[in-house]
mmCIF file of C-alpha atoms in Angstrom:
data_model
loop_
_atom_site.group_PDB
_atom_site.id
_atom_site.type_symbol
_atom_site.label_atom_id
_atom_site.label_comp_id
_atom_site.label_asym_id
_atom_site.label_seq_id
_atom_site.Cartn_x
_atom_site.Cartn_y
_atom_site.Cartn_z
ATOM 1 C CA MET A 1068 -85.520 47.776 66.395
ATOM 2 C CA THR A 1069 -84.297 49.761 63.517
ATOM 3 C CA SER A 1070 -80.478 49.626 62.734
ATOM 4 C CA VAL A 1071 -78.829 52.833 61.689
ATOM 5 C CA PRO A 1072 -76.341 52.622 58.716
ATOM 6 C CA GLU A 1073 -72.797 53.927 59.307
ATOM 7 C CA THR A 1074 -72.046 57.269 58.151
ATOM 8 C CA VAL A 1075 -69.751 57.665 55.169
ATOM 9 C CA GLN A 1076 -66.996 60.366 55.469
ATOM 10 C CA GLU A 1077 -66.645 62.521 52.337
ATOM 11 C CA THR A 1078 -63.124 61.677 51.709
ATOM 12 C CA GLY A 1079 -63.186 62.153 47.955
ATOM 13 C CA GLU A 1080 -62.058 58.723 47.387
ATOM 14 C CA GLU A 1081 -64.049 55.973 45.578
ATOM 15 C CA THR A 1082 -65.336 53.159 47.973
ATOM 16 C CA LEU A 1083 -66.293 49.656 47.780
ATOM 17 C CA SER A 1084 -69.308 50.032 50.032
ATOM 18 C CA THR A 1085 -70.872 52.046 52.961
ATOM 19 C CA MET A 1086 -71.319 49.277 55.184
ATOM 20 C CA ASP A 1087 -67.787 47.713 55.098
ATOM 21 C CA ARG A 1088 -64.280 48.783 55.408
ATOM 22 C CA ALA A 1089 -63.482 50.635 52.263
ATOM 23 C CA VAL A 1090 -61.007 49.556 49.562
ATOM 24 C CA THR A 1091 -59.636 52.925 48.309
ATOM 25 C CA ILE A 1092 -58.262 53.870 45.005
ATOM 26 C CA SER A 1093 -55.050 54.847 46.931
ATOM 27 C CA GLN A 1094 -54.651 51.185 47.905
ATOM 28 C CA VAL A 1095 -55.187 50.130 44.462
ATOM 29 C CA ALA A 1096 -52.453 52.466 43.337
ATOM 30 C CA ALA A 1097 -50.014 51.375 45.957
ATOM 31 C CA LEU A 1098 -50.454 47.629 44.904
ATOM 32 C CA ALA A 1099 -50.103 48.671 41.261
ATOM 33 C CA GLY A 1100 -46.953 50.869 41.918
ATOM 34 C CA VAL A 1101 -48.494 54.028 40.422
ATOM 35 C CA SER A 1102 -49.731 57.283 41.513
ATOM 36 C CA THR A 1103 -53.325 57.759 42.605
ATOM 37 C CA GLY A 1104 -53.943 59.937 39.669
ATOM 38 C CA THR A 1105 -52.530 57.324 37.230
ATOM 39 C CA ALA A 1106 -54.779 54.651 38.813
ATOM 40 C CA SER A 1107 -57.857 56.851 38.522
ATOM 41 C CA LYS A 1108 -57.095 57.373 34.872
ATOM 42 C CA ALA A 1109 -56.524 53.605 34.160
ATOM 43 C CA LEU A 1110 -59.741 52.696 35.824
ATOM 44 C CA ASN A 1111 -61.843 55.451 34.167
ATOM 45 C CA GLY A 1112 -60.398 55.024 30.598
ATOM 46 C CA ARG A 1113 -58.816 58.394 30.591
ATOM 47 C CA GLY A 1114 -55.202 59.560 29.732
ATOM 48 C CA ALA A 1115 -52.560 58.431 27.384
ATOM 49 C CA LEU A 1116 -51.461 55.443 29.551
ATOM 50 C CA ARG A 1117 -49.262 52.388 28.264
ATOM 51 C CA PRO A 1118 -51.576 49.263 27.971
ATOM 52 C CA GLU A 1119 -49.364 47.394 30.447
ATOM 53 C CA THR A 1120 -49.870 50.206 33.090
ATOM 54 C CA ARG A 1121 -53.516 50.129 32.552
ATOM 55 C CA LEU A 1122 -53.707 46.376 32.848
ATOM 56 C CA ARG A 1123 -51.612 46.213 35.980
ATOM 57 C CA VAL A 1124 -53.937 48.792 37.826
ATOM 58 C CA GLN A 1125 -57.149 46.804 36.547
ATOM 59 C CA GLN A 1126 -55.587 43.785 38.029
ATOM 60 C CA ALA A 1127 -54.683 45.192 41.253
ATOM 61 C CA ALA A 1128 -58.344 46.607 41.462
ATOM 62 C CA GLU A 1129 -59.603 43.181 40.885
ATOM 63 C CA GLN A 1130 -57.306 41.438 43.483
ATOM 64 C CA LEU A 1131 -58.472 44.035 46.150
ATOM 65 C CA GLY A 1132 -62.204 43.660 45.047
ATOM 66 C CA PHE A 1133 -62.348 47.573 44.369
ATOM 67 C CA VAL A 1134 -65.561 48.807 42.942
ATOM 68 C CA ALA A 1135 -65.775 52.480 41.999
ATOM 69 C CA ASN A 1136 -68.415 54.556 43.385
ATOM 70 C CA ALA A 1137 -70.471 55.749 40.389
ATOM 71 C CA ALA A 1138 -71.612 59.229 42.043
ATOM 72 C CA ALA A 1139 -68.138 59.979 43.294
ATOM 73 C CA ARG A 1140 -66.567 59.182 40.004
ATOM 74 C CA SER A 1141 -69.128 61.280 38.250
ATOM 75 C CA LEU A 1142 -68.492 64.191 40.423
ATOM 76 C CA GLN A 1143 -64.852 64.051 40.007
ATOM 77 C CA THR A 1144 -64.778 63.665 36.192
ATOM 78 C CA GLY A 1145 -67.965 65.436 35.030
ATOM 79 C CA ARG A 1146 -69.172 62.180 33.226
ATOM 80 C CA THR A 1147 -71.837 59.626 33.835
ATOM 81 C CA TYR A 1148 -70.101 56.686 32.441
ATOM 82 C CA THR A 1149 -73.083 55.893 30.379
ATOM 83 C CA VAL A 1150 -73.383 55.512 26.534
ATOM 84 C CA GLY A 1151 -76.630 55.290 24.567
ATOM 85 C CA MET A 1152 -77.247 52.881 21.672
ATOM 86 C CA ILE A 1153 -80.076 53.776 19.187
ATOM 87 C CA THR A 1154 -81.016 50.981 16.724
ATOM 88 C CA THR A 1155 -83.775 50.385 14.178
ATOM 89 C CA ASP A 1156 -83.055 46.510 14.275
ATOM 90 C CA SER A 1157 -86.211 45.490 16.330
ATOM 91 C CA ILE A 1158 -85.370 41.837 16.304
ATOM 92 C CA GLY A 1159 -81.885 42.234 17.489
ATOM 93 C CA ARG A 1160 -80.279 40.251 14.591
ATOM 94 C CA PHE A 1161 -77.477 42.703 14.221
ATOM 95 C CA SER A 1162 -77.881 45.153 17.260
ATOM 96 C CA ILE A 1163 -77.541 42.507 19.821
ATOM 97 C CA PRO A 1164 -73.994 41.227 18.708
ATOM 98 C CA LEU A 1165 -73.066 44.845 18.234
ATOM 99 C CA LEU A 1166 -74.274 45.567 21.747
ATOM 100 C CA ILE A 1167 -72.140 42.672 23.008
ATOM 101 C CA GLY A 1168 -68.958 43.874 21.408
ATOM 102 C CA ALA A 1169 -69.479 47.388 22.652
ATOM 103 C CA GLU A 1170 -70.185 46.119 26.209
ATOM 104 C CA ASP A 1171 -66.723 44.272 25.983
ATOM 105 C CA ALA A 1172 -64.845 47.369 25.195
ATOM 106 C CA LEU A 1173 -66.879 49.682 27.652
ATOM 107 C CA GLY A 1174 -66.820 47.141 30.584
ATOM 108 C CA ALA A 1175 -63.079 47.976 31.351
ATOM 109 C CA GLY A 1176 -63.910 51.577 32.024
ATOM 110 C CA GLN A 1177 -67.122 50.346 33.914
ATOM 111 C CA MET A 1178 -69.480 52.049 31.615
ATOM 112 C CA SER A 1179 -73.105 51.168 30.911
ATOM 113 C CA ILE A 1180 -75.284 51.270 27.780
ATOM 114 C CA PHE A 1181 -78.836 52.387 27.361
ATOM 115 C CA LEU A 1182 -80.416 50.319 24.273
ATOM 116 C CA CYS A 1183 -83.173 52.228 22.392
ATOM 117 C CA ASP A 1184 -85.222 50.773 19.658
ATOM 118 C CA ALA A 1185 -86.436 53.594 17.304
ATOM 119 C CA ARG A 1186 -88.224 51.125 15.049
ATOM 120 C CA ASP A 1187 -87.563 53.088 11.957
ATOM 121 C CA ASP A 1188 -89.457 55.808 13.227
ATOM 122 C CA PRO A 1189 -87.851 59.303 12.966
ATOM 123 C CA ILE A 1190 -90.057 60.755 15.643
ATOM 124 C CA ARG A 1191 -89.231 57.944 18.186
ATOM 125 C CA GLU A 1192 -85.541 58.338 17.276
ATOM 126 C CA GLN A 1193 -85.489 61.963 18.147
ATOM 127 C CA TYR A 1194 -87.521 61.200 21.406
ATOM 128 C CA TYR A 1195 -84.778 58.761 22.437
ATOM 129 C CA LEU A 1196 -82.028 61.267 21.532
ATOM 130 C CA ARG A 1197 -83.567 63.874 23.817
ATOM 131 C CA THR A 1198 -84.031 61.307 26.525
ATOM 132 C CA LEU A 1199 -80.503 60.338 26.389
ATOM 133 C CA PHE A 1200 -79.258 63.774 26.511
ATOM 134 C CA SER A 1201 -81.405 64.224 29.564
ATOM 135 C CA ARG A 1202 -79.615 61.223 31.186
ATOM 136 C CA LYS A 1203 -76.350 63.233 30.379
ATOM 137 C CA VAL A 1204 -74.817 60.205 28.481
ATOM 138 C CA ASP A 1205 -71.216 60.645 27.451
ATOM 139 C CA GLY A 1206 -71.816 59.468 23.951
ATOM 140 C CA ILE A 1207 -74.165 57.667 21.576
ATOM 141 C CA ILE A 1208 -73.682 54.671 19.021
ATOM 142 C CA VAL A 1209 -76.098 54.640 16.347
ATOM 143 C CA THR A 1210 -76.819 51.328 14.326
ATOM 144 C CA GLY A 1211 -79.566 49.623 12.348
ATOM 145 C CA ARG A 1212 -80.337 46.431 10.408
ATOM 146 C CA ARG A 1213 -78.850 47.623 6.985
ATOM 147 C CA THR A 1214 -75.438 48.803 5.961
ATOM 148 C CA ASP A 1215 -76.957 51.802 3.815
ATOM 149 C CA ALA A 1216 -75.725 55.202 4.663
ATOM 150 C CA ARG A 1217 -78.100 57.299 6.501
ATOM 151 C CA ALA A 1218 -78.481 61.127 7.284
ATOM 152 C CA PRO A 1219 -76.722 62.173 10.515
ATOM 153 C CA ILE A 1220 -78.927 61.726 13.668
ATOM 154 C CA GLY A 1221 -78.257 65.386 14.481
ATOM 155 C CA ILE A 1222 -76.175 68.325 13.863
ATOM 156 C CA GLY A 1223 -73.850 69.833 16.426
ATOM 157 C CA LEU A 1224 -74.938 67.544 19.230
ATOM 158 C CA PRO A 1225 -73.378 68.036 22.684
ATOM 159 C CA VAL A 1226 -71.747 64.599 22.795
ATOM 160 C CA PRO A 1227 -69.786 62.286 20.465
ATOM 161 C CA VAL A 1228 -71.650 59.978 17.940
ATOM 162 C CA VAL A 1229 -70.385 57.018 16.241
ATOM 163 C CA TYR A 1230 -72.357 54.879 13.663
ATOM 164 C CA ALA A 1231 -71.838 51.106 13.742
ATOM 165 C CA PHE A 1232 -72.721 48.757 10.945
ATOM 166 C CA ILE A 1233 -74.660 51.535 9.183
ATOM 167 C CA SER A 1234 -72.847 54.625 8.288
ATOM 168 C CA SER A 1235 -73.275 58.362 8.138
ATOM 169 C CA THR A 1236 -73.673 60.379 4.778
ATOM 170 C CA ASP A 1237 -71.634 63.131 6.480
ATOM 171 C CA PRO A 1238 -67.803 62.166 6.014
ATOM 172 C CA ARG A 1239 -67.017 64.074 9.133
ATOM 173 C CA ASP A 1240 -68.895 61.707 11.221
ATOM 174 C CA CYS A 1241 -67.253 58.450 12.381
ATOM 175 C CA SER A 1242 -68.663 55.297 10.933
ATOM 176 C CA VAL A 1243 -67.547 51.595 11.501
ATOM 177 C CA VAL A 1244 -68.875 49.294 9.065
ATOM 178 C CA PRO A 1245 -68.385 45.744 7.701
ATOM 179 C CA ASP A 1246 -66.167 45.406 4.498
ATOM 180 C CA GLU A 1247 -68.778 43.545 2.510
ATOM 181 C CA ALA A 1248 -66.804 43.698 -0.683
ATOM 182 C CA ASP A 1249 -64.055 41.911 1.190
ATOM 183 C CA GLY A 1250 -66.383 39.310 2.290
ATOM 184 C CA ALA A 1251 -67.678 38.766 -1.185
ATOM 185 C CA ARG A 1252 -64.263 38.161 -2.706
ATOM 186 C CA ARG A 1253 -63.376 35.627 0.092
ATOM 187 C CA ALA A 1254 -66.519 33.672 -0.794
ATOM 188 C CA ILE A 1255 -65.480 33.678 -4.569
ATOM 189 C CA ARG A 1256 -61.908 32.898 -3.828
ATOM 190 C CA HIS A 1257 -62.854 29.923 -1.597
ATOM 191 C CA LEU A 1258 -65.144 28.570 -4.234
ATOM 192 C CA LEU A 1259 -62.394 28.908 -6.852
ATOM 193 C CA ALA A 1260 -59.932 27.349 -4.571
ATOM 194 C CA ILE A 1261 -62.060 24.085 -4.209
ATOM 195 C CA GLY A 1262 -62.150 23.953 -8.041
ATOM 196 C CA ARG A 1263 -65.312 25.554 -8.949
ATOM 197 C CA ARG A 1264 -65.595 27.512 -11.961
ATOM 198 C CA ARG A 1265 -69.155 27.639 -12.928
ATOM 199 C CA ILE A 1266 -70.448 30.036 -10.159
ATOM 200 C CA ALA A 1267 -73.778 31.748 -9.862
ATOM 201 C CA HIS A 1268 -74.613 34.610 -7.554
ATOM 202 C CA VAL A 1269 -78.021 34.776 -5.840
ATOM 203 C CA THR A 1270 -78.893 37.918 -3.748
ATOM 204 C CA GLY A 1271 -81.315 40.438 -2.155
ATOM 205 C CA PRO A 1272 -83.061 43.268 -3.647
ATOM 206 C CA GLU A 1273 -81.080 45.224 -6.369
ATOM 207 C CA HIS A 1274 -81.809 48.553 -4.591
ATOM 208 C CA HIS A 1275 -80.188 47.332 -1.261
ATOM 209 C CA HIS A 1276 -76.680 48.583 -0.865
ATOM 210 C CA SER A 1277 -75.572 45.211 0.551
ATOM 211 C CA ALA A 1278 -76.804 43.369 -2.458
ATOM 212 C CA THR A 1279 -75.026 45.584 -5.097
ATOM 213 C CA VAL A 1280 -71.895 45.908 -3.103
ATOM 214 C CA ARG A 1281 -71.628 42.024 -2.730
ATOM 215 C CA ALA A 1282 -72.650 41.318 -6.199
ATOM 216 C CA ARG A 1283 -70.148 43.762 -7.837
ATOM 217 C CA ALA A 1284 -67.249 42.431 -5.766
ATOM 218 C CA ALA A 1285 -68.192 38.797 -6.831
ATOM 219 C CA GLU A 1286 -68.173 39.793 -10.454
ATOM 220 C CA GLU A 1287 -64.929 41.771 -10.212
ATOM 221 C CA THR A 1288 -63.197 38.757 -8.412
ATOM 222 C CA LEU A 1289 -64.400 36.335 -10.969
ATOM 223 C CA ALA A 1290 -63.185 38.538 -13.824
ATOM 224 C CA GLY A 1291 -59.942 38.941 -12.247
ATOM 225 C CA GLU A 1292 -59.367 35.281 -12.266
ATOM 226 C CA GLY A 1293 -60.433 34.914 -15.809
ATOM 227 C CA VAL A 1294 -63.840 33.329 -15.034
ATOM 228 C CA ARG A 1295 -67.214 34.362 -16.269
ATOM 229 C CA PRO A 1296 -70.253 34.041 -14.051
ATOM 230 C CA ALA A 1297 -72.397 30.940 -14.858
ATOM 231 C CA THR A 1298 -75.520 33.146 -14.935
ATOM 232 C CA PRO A 1299 -76.339 36.758 -14.534
ATOM 233 C CA THR A 1300 -76.887 37.756 -10.896
ATOM 234 C CA LEU A 1301 -80.267 36.866 -9.574
ATOM 235 C CA TYR A 1302 -81.726 39.529 -7.485
ATOM 236 C CA GLY A 1303 -84.846 38.997 -5.202
ATOM 237 C CA GLU A 1304 -85.496 39.033 -1.439
ATOM 238 C CA TRP A 1305 -83.565 38.222 1.709
ATOM 239 C CA SER A 1306 -85.573 35.104 2.612
ATOM 240 C CA GLU A 1307 -85.566 31.375 2.187
ATOM 241 C CA ALA A 1308 -88.610 31.492 -0.216
ATOM 242 C CA TRP A 1309 -86.518 33.449 -2.683
ATOM 243 C CA GLY A 1310 -83.670 30.874 -2.274
ATOM 244 C CA ARG A 1311 -86.155 28.123 -3.205
ATOM 245 C CA GLN A 1312 -87.418 30.194 -6.136
ATOM 246 C CA ALA A 1313 -83.924 30.978 -7.369
ATOM 247 C CA ALA A 1314 -83.008 27.160 -7.237
ATOM 248 C CA GLY A 1315 -85.995 26.686 -9.532
ATOM 249 C CA ILE A 1316 -84.822 29.366 -11.940
ATOM 250 C CA LEU A 1317 -81.451 27.819 -12.104
ATOM 251 C CA LEU A 1318 -82.820 24.352 -12.617
ATOM 252 C CA SER A 1319 -85.561 25.133 -14.991
ATOM 253 C CA THR A 1320 -83.070 27.094 -17.177
ATOM 254 C CA GLY A 1321 -80.570 24.409 -17.373
ATOM 255 C CA ALA A 1322 -77.813 26.613 -16.159
ATOM 256 C CA ASP A 1323 -74.511 24.816 -15.928
ATOM 257 C CA VAL A 1324 -73.695 25.641 -12.440
ATOM 258 C CA ASP A 1325 -71.312 23.863 -9.922
ATOM 259 C CA ALA A 1326 -71.349 26.575 -7.102
ATOM 260 C CA VAL A 1327 -73.584 29.302 -5.915
ATOM 261 C CA PHE A 1328 -72.532 32.179 -3.703
ATOM 262 C CA CYS A 1329 -75.573 33.553 -1.861
ATOM 263 C CA GLY A 1330 -75.965 37.119 -0.717
ATOM 264 C CA SER A 1331 -77.352 35.900 2.739
ATOM 265 C CA ASP A 1332 -77.640 32.710 4.698
ATOM 266 C CA GLN A 1333 -81.527 32.812 4.495
ATOM 267 C CA ILE A 1334 -81.230 32.669 0.682
ATOM 268 C CA ALA A 1335 -78.725 29.932 0.840
ATOM 269 C CA ARG A 1336 -80.768 27.650 3.183
ATOM 270 C CA GLY A 1337 -83.731 27.942 0.926
ATOM 271 C CA LEU A 1338 -81.665 27.126 -2.239
ATOM 272 C CA ALA A 1339 -79.932 24.256 -0.516
ATOM 273 C CA GLU A 1340 -83.476 22.836 0.451
ATOM 274 C CA ALA A 1341 -84.780 23.128 -3.191
ATOM 275 C CA LEU A 1342 -81.536 21.683 -4.738
ATOM 276 C CA THR A 1343 -81.538 18.738 -2.576
ATOM 277 C CA LYS A 1344 -85.329 18.095 -3.382
ATOM 278 C CA ALA A 1345 -84.350 18.152 -7.021
ATOM 279 C CA GLY A 1346 -81.840 15.407 -6.393
ATOM 280 C CA LYS A 1347 -78.829 17.572 -6.373
ATOM 281 C CA GLN A 1348 -75.859 16.637 -3.973
ATOM 282 C CA ILE A 1349 -74.363 19.484 -1.910
ATOM 283 C CA PRO A 1350 -71.415 20.044 -2.290
ATOM 284 C CA GLY A 1351 -70.855 17.148 -4.621
ATOM 285 C CA ASP A 1352 -72.939 18.791 -7.498
ATOM 286 C CA VAL A 1353 -73.236 22.268 -6.209
ATOM 287 C CA ALA A 1354 -71.239 23.882 -3.507
ATOM 288 C CA LEU A 1355 -72.934 26.692 -1.514
ATOM 289 C CA VAL A 1356 -71.557 29.615 0.273
ATOM 290 C CA GLY A 1357 -73.910 32.110 2.385
ATOM 291 C CA PHE A 1358 -73.262 35.537 4.081
ATOM 292 C CA ASP A 1359 -73.909 36.774 7.417
ATOM 293 C CA ASN A 1360 -72.754 33.596 9.426
ATOM 294 C CA TRP A 1361 -76.356 33.602 11.192
ATOM 295 C CA ASP A 1362 -76.027 30.504 13.634
ATOM 296 C CA VAL A 1363 -79.799 29.784 13.267
ATOM 297 C CA MET A 1364 -79.350 29.453 9.354
ATOM 298 C CA VAL A 1365 -75.977 28.064 9.042
ATOM 299 C CA GLU A 1366 -76.620 25.119 11.525
ATOM 300 C CA GLY A 1367 -80.211 24.714 10.344
ATOM 301 C CA CYS A 1368 -79.057 24.223 6.675
ATOM 302 C CA GLN A 1369 -78.523 20.684 5.418
ATOM 303 C CA PRO A 1370 -75.536 20.198 4.956
ATOM 304 C CA ALA A 1371 -74.132 22.860 7.411
ATOM 305 C CA LEU A 1372 -73.486 26.143 5.489
ATOM 306 C CA THR A 1373 -70.111 27.845 4.711
ATOM 307 C CA SER A 1374 -70.739 31.395 5.188
ATOM 308 C CA VAL A 1375 -68.921 34.944 5.605
ATOM 309 C CA ASP A 1376 -68.911 36.298 9.106
ATOM 310 C CA MET A 1377 -68.851 40.127 9.311
ATOM 311 C CA ASP A 1378 -67.642 40.075 12.758
ATOM 312 C CA LEU A 1379 -70.572 42.217 14.248
ATOM 313 C CA GLU A 1380 -68.967 41.769 17.754
ATOM 314 C CA GLY A 1381 -65.741 43.213 16.392
ATOM 315 C CA ILE A 1382 -67.525 46.061 14.943
ATOM 316 C CA GLY A 1383 -69.299 46.821 18.031
ATOM 317 C CA ARG A 1384 -65.952 46.905 19.937
ATOM 318 C CA SER A 1385 -64.127 49.092 17.460
ATOM 319 C CA ALA A 1386 -67.253 51.650 17.541
ATOM 320 C CA ALA A 1387 -67.097 51.667 21.464
ATOM 321 C CA GLU A 1388 -63.256 52.227 21.443
ATOM 322 C CA MET A 1389 -63.613 55.168 18.734
ATOM 323 C CA LEU A 1390 -66.361 56.533 20.782
ATOM 324 C CA LEU A 1391 -64.233 56.395 23.881
ATOM 325 C CA ALA A 1392 -61.338 58.175 22.072
ATOM 326 C CA ALA A 1393 -63.762 60.843 21.054
ATOM 327 C CA ILE A 1394 -64.934 61.324 24.522
ATOM 328 C CA ASN A 1395 -61.419 61.711 25.636
ATOM 329 C CA GLY A 1396 -60.926 64.395 22.916
ATOM 330 C CA THR A 1397 -59.505 62.280 20.008
ATOM 331 C CA PRO A 1398 -62.210 61.624 17.702
ATOM 332 C CA ALA A 1399 -61.682 59.492 14.566
ATOM 333 C CA HIS A 1400 -63.565 60.890 11.467
ATOM 334 C CA GLY A 1401 -64.611 59.027 8.165
ATOM 335 C CA ARG A 1402 -65.628 55.619 7.336
ATOM 336 C CA HIS A 1403 -63.720 52.643 8.777
ATOM 337 C CA ALA A 1404 -64.393 49.305 7.141
ATOM 338 C CA ARG A 1405 -63.437 46.095 9.186
ATOM 339 C CA PRO A 1406 -62.795 42.950 7.132
ATOM 340 C CA GLY A 1407 -64.775 39.686 8.003
ATOM 341 C CA ARG A 1408 -63.885 36.031 7.611
ATOM 342 C CA LEU A 1409 -65.106 32.995 5.925
ATOM 343 C CA ILE A 1410 -66.115 30.159 7.978
ATOM 344 C CA PRO A 1411 -66.020 26.852 5.993
ATOM 345 C CA ARG A 1412 -68.420 24.049 6.750
ATOM 346 C CA ALA A 1413 -69.815 20.952 5.021
ATOM 347 C CA SER A 1414 -71.545 22.882 2.058
ATOM 348 C CA THR A 1415 -68.064 23.258 0.406
ATOM 349 C CA ALA A 1416 -66.232 20.286 1.943
ATOM 350 C CA VAL A 1417 -65.274 18.556 -1.063
#
């Protein structure tokens, strides 16, 4: 015998389910002590509400077990409560932490994210852009595996776009990026604070934005303290192999070095391995600081690596919050740099 589901009356209120007694937004509003309209705005991430009011409504909804009906919400607001994220970071090294941060910010408004991997292919990128528009997303976050500025993904698009980790060359666009210069300054100041004065810098390709920004900030910070670099900056690749090769260069030239700031954790791990094989003690003879705070690298390094964390999840949260603001009619233009933090570990524990 086939059971027949109960008929749901079109009351215009958002419901918990079609099978059980519904928890309505009116009940949520009553428990929170606000109007139904205010409760709707708080749960949908709309309106200029006080944080304590929004929190009180969200707590009431959670207490009652209220779950918004997506279809009803979309009809009422004209939004789909979905956001697209387009990335060129195929392995997810940068895009996954950004995604986690964005989901943290969007989750309060019960919004979902479509993740699209463009693989550095402009044709694929435009295909995903059209696909996201066809799904009526409310906004788009664009990211990648490098911090270099890129051309806008489109002009005159029908929804707001925010760039995260990477930036747009158009100053009218909203870009949320790591403050890499600030990170380099933190690394150098940390090495100076532990008494190191003969500091070398080993980094990635000279034509990469990240390598040049970090190197320039390191040199300026040393100069500001009246300290000369132990060697000219060594540019190479973002790899452990380059780190081992750079260690060989430092050792073969007899450079008087008591610390090395590396432009990435991969470089630092390779350099640590080569220095240890050559009989150098870390951090006794040479202290090491990396950049990225990539858990696989900093924990796999011997000893554990001090590193600069760019707070990728924080960048993702900020990008999502700015996208929400733009969706609600208050866009933030320009480039917004977020400071990182230095995570000290055994490689500088002297």
